[in-house]
Short mmCIF file of C-alpha atoms and ligand atoms in Angstrom, two decimals:
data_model
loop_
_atom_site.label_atom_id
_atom_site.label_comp_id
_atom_site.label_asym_id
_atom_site.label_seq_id
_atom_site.Cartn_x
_atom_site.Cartn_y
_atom_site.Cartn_z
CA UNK A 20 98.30 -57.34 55.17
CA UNK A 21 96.06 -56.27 52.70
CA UNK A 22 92.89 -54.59 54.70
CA UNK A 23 89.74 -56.06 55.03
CA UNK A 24 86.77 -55.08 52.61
CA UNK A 25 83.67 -54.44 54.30
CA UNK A 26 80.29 -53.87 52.65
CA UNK A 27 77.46 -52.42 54.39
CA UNK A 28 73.63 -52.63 53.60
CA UNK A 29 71.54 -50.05 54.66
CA UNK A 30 67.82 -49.24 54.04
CA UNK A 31 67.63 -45.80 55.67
CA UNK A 32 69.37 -43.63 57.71
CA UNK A 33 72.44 -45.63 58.36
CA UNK A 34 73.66 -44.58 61.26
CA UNK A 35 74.74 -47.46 62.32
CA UNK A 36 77.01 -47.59 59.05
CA UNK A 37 78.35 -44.07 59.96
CA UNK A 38 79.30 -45.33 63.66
CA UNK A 39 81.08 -48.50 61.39
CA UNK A 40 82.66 -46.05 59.10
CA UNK A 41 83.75 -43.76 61.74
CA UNK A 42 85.07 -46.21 64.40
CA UNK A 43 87.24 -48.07 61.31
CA UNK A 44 88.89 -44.76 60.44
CA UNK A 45 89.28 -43.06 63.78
CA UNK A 46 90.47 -46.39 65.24
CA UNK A 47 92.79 -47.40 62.19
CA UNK A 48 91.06 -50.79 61.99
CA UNK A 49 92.84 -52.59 58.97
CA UNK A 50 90.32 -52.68 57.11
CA UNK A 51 87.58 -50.11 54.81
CA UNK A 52 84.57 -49.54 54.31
CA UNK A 53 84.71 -50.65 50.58
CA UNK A 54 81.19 -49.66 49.56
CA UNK A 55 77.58 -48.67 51.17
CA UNK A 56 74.72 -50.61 49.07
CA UNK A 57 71.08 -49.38 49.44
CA UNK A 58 68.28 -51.76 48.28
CA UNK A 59 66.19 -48.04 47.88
CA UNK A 60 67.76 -44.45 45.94
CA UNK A 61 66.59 -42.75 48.52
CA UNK A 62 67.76 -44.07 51.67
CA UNK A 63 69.21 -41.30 53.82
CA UNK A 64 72.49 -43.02 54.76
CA UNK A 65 73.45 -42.70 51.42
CA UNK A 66 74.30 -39.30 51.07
CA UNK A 67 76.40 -39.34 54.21
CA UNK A 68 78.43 -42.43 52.76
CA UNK A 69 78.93 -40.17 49.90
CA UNK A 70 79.46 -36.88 51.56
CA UNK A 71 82.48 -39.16 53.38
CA UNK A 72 84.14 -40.33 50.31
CA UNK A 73 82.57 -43.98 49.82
CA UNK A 74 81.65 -45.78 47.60
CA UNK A 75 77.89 -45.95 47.03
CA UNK A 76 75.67 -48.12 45.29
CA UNK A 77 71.71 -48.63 44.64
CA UNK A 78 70.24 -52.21 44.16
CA UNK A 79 66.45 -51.15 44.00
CA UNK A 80 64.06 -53.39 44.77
CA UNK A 81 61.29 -51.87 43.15
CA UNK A 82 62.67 -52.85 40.52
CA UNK A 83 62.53 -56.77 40.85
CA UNK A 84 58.50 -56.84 40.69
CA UNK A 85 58.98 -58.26 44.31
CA UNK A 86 61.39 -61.02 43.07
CA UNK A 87 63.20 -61.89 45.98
CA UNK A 88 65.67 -64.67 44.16
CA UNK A 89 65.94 -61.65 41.48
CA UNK A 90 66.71 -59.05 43.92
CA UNK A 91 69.12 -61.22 45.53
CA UNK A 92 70.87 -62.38 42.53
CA UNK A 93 71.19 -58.63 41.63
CA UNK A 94 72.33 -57.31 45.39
CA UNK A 95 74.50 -60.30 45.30
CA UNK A 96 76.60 -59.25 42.14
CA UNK A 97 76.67 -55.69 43.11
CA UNK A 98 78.17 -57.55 46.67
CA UNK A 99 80.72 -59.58 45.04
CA UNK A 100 82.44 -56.83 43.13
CA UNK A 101 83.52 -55.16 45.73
CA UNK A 102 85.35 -58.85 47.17
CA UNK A 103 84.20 -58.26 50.65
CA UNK A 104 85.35 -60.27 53.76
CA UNK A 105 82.41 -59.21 55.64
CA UNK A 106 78.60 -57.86 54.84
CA UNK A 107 76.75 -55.76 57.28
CA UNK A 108 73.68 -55.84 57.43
CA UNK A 109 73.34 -51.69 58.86
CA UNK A 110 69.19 -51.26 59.05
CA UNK A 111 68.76 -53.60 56.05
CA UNK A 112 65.10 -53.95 55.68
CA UNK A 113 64.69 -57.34 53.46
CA UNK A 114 64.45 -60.84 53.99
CA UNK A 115 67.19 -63.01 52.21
CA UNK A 116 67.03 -65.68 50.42
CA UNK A 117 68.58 -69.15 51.82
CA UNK A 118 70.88 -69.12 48.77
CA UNK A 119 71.84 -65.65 49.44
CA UNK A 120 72.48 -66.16 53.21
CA UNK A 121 74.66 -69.38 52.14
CA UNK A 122 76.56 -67.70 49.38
CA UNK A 123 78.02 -65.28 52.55
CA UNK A 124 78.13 -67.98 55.18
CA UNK A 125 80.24 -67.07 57.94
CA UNK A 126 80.54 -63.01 56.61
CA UNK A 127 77.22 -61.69 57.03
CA UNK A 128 76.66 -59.75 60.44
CA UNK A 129 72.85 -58.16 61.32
CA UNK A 130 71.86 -56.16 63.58
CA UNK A 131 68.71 -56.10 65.36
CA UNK A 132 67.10 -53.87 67.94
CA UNK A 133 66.04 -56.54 70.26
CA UNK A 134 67.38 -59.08 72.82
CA UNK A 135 67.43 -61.89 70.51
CA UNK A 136 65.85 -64.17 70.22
CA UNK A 137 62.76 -62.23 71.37
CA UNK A 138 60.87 -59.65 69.36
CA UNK A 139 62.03 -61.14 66.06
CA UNK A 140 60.85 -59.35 62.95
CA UNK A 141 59.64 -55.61 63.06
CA UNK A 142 58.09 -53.41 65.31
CA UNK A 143 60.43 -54.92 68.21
CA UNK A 144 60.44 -51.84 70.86
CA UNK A 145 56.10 -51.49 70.19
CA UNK A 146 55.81 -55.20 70.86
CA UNK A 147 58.79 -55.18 73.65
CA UNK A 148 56.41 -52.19 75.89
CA UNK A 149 53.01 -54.70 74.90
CA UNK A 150 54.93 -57.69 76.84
CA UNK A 151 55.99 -55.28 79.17
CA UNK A 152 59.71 -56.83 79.61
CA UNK A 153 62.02 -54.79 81.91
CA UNK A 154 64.99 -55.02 79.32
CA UNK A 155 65.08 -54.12 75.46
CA UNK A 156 68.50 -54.38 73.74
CA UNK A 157 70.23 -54.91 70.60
CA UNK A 158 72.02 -57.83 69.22
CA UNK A 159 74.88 -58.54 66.50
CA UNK A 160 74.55 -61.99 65.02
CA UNK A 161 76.22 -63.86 62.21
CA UNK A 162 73.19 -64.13 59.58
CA UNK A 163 71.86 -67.75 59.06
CA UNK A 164 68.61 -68.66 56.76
CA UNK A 165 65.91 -68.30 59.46
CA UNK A 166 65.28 -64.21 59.94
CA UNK A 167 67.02 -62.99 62.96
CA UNK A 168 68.39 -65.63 64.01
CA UNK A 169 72.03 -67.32 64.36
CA UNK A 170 75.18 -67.30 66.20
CA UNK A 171 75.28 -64.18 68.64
CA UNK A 172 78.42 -62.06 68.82
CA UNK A 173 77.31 -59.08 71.29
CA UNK A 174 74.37 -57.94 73.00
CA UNK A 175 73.86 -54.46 75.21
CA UNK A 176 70.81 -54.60 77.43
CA UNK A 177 68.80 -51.67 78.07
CA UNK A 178 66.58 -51.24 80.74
CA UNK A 179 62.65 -50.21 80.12
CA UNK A 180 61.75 -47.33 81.93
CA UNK A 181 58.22 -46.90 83.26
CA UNK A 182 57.77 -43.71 80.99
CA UNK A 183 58.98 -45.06 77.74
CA UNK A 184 57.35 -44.64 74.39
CA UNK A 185 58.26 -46.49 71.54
CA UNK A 186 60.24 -43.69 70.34
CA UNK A 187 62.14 -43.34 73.88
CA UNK A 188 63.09 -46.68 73.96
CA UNK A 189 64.54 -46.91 70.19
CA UNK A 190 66.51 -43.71 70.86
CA UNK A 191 67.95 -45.50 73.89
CA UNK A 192 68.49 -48.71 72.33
CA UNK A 193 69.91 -47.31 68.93
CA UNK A 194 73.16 -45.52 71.17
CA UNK A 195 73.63 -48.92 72.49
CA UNK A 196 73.54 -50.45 68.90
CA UNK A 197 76.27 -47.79 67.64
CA UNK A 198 78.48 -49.01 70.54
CA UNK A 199 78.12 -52.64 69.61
CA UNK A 200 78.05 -52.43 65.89
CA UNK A 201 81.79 -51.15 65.62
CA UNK A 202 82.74 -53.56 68.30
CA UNK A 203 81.78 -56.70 66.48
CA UNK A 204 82.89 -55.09 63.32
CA UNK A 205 86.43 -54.62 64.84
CA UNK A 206 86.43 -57.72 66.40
CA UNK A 207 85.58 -59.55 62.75
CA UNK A 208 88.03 -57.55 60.81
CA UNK A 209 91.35 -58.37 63.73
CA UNK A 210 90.22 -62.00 63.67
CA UNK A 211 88.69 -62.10 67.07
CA UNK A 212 85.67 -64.11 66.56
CA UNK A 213 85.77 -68.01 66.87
CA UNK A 214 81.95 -70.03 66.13
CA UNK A 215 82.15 -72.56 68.37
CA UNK A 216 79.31 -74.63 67.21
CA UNK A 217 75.93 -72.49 67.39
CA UNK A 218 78.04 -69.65 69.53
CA UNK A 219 80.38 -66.97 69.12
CA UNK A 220 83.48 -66.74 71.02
CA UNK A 221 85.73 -63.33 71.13
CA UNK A 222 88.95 -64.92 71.68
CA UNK A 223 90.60 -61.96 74.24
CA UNK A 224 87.55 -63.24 76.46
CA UNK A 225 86.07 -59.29 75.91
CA UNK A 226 82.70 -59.24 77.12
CA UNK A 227 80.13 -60.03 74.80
CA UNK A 228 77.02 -58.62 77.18
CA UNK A 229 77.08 -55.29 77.79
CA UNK A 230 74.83 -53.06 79.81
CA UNK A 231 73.63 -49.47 78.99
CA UNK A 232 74.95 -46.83 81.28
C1 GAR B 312 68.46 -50.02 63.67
O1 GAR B 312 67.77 -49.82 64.88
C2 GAR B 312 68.59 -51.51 63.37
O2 GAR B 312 68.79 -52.29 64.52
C3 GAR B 312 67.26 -51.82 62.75
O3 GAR B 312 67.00 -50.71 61.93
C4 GAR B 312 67.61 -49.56 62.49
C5 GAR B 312 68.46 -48.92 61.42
O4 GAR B 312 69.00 -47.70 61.84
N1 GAR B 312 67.31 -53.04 62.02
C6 GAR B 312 66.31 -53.92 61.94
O5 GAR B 312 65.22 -53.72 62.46
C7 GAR B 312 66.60 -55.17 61.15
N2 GAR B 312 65.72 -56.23 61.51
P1 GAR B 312 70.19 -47.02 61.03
O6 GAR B 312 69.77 -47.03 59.55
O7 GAR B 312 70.26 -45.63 61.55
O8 GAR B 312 71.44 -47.80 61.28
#
């Protein structure tokens, strides 16, 4: 079978693309990372995709005058030649056009650092300590038009400690996210993933909550 093509979108660091890239190697996943695509040159993650022998590639939004339908006409071509099955989203800092969400319907994965559907948006671990909730988390979801939102495939639940800081609690929650990421990943790439309706079911019945240790 010929392997799957994944292509991840970072913004910055990208370690959650690095925990992707890793896991599909070390774990022989059939499938490859077929290219990294930063919407900034200077995103951090970009070197390490490089440094590990993939394929990189820059769509800057800079230089779109703030053109979102431009941006994502451009990021959407640079997408489609690599014919992937599925697009990460890894840290991907931009809001998508409805057209660009539908072109990928089905194939576009997010992850966000927050028990979805709370703490939408940015700043989720500041505004998760303001509400003072007992558990932060991450979430995997298949990407529909309406920003984090749609069809959950995994969640890890992390609890809020009396002492966190906003940088405590990300650090916490991010080593959650680079357990899930590669888990939804490998369940995507080996067919595991069913939408039944407005939810996602993994068909070995694997558990899709998980709780930080
Ligand atoms: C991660 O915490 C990810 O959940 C978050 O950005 C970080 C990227 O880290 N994404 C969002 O906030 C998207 N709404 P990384 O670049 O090291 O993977």
């Amino acid at each position: 079978m010929k392997p799957q093509r994944i292509v991840v979108l970072i913004s910055g660091r990208g370690s959650n693309m690095a925990a992707v890239a890793r896991a599909c190697a070390d774990e022989g996943w059939p499938a490859e990372v077929a290219a990294v695509i930063a919407d900034r040159p200077e995103a951090a993650g970009l070197a390490w995709a490089r440094d590990h022998g993939l394929h990189t590639d820059v769509v800057d939004f800079r230089r779109h005058g703030g053109d979102r339908a431009a941006f994502g006409a451009a990021l959407a071509e640079a997408i489609d030649a690599q014919a992937p099955d599925l697009v990460l989203l890894a840290g991907f800092m931009r809001i998508l056009t409805p057209d660009f969400v539908a072109r990928y319907e089905g194939r576009l994965m997010n992850v966000h650092p927050s028990l979805l559907p709370a703490f939408t948006g940015l700043h989720t671990h500041r505004r998760a300590l303001e509400a003072g909730v007992k558990w932060a988390g991450a979430t995997v979801h298949f990407v529909t038009a309406e920003l984090d939102h749609g069809p959950i495939v995994l969640q890890a639940a992390v609890p809020v400690r009396p002492d966190d800081d906003e940088a405590s609690l990300a650090e916490r929650v991010l080593a959650q996210e680079h357990r899930i990421v590669p888990r939804a990943v490998r369940w995507f790439v080996h067919g595991r993933l069913r939408l039944d309706g407005g939810a996602v079911r993994q068909l070995d019945g694997e558990p899709q909550a998980v709780v930080a240790e």
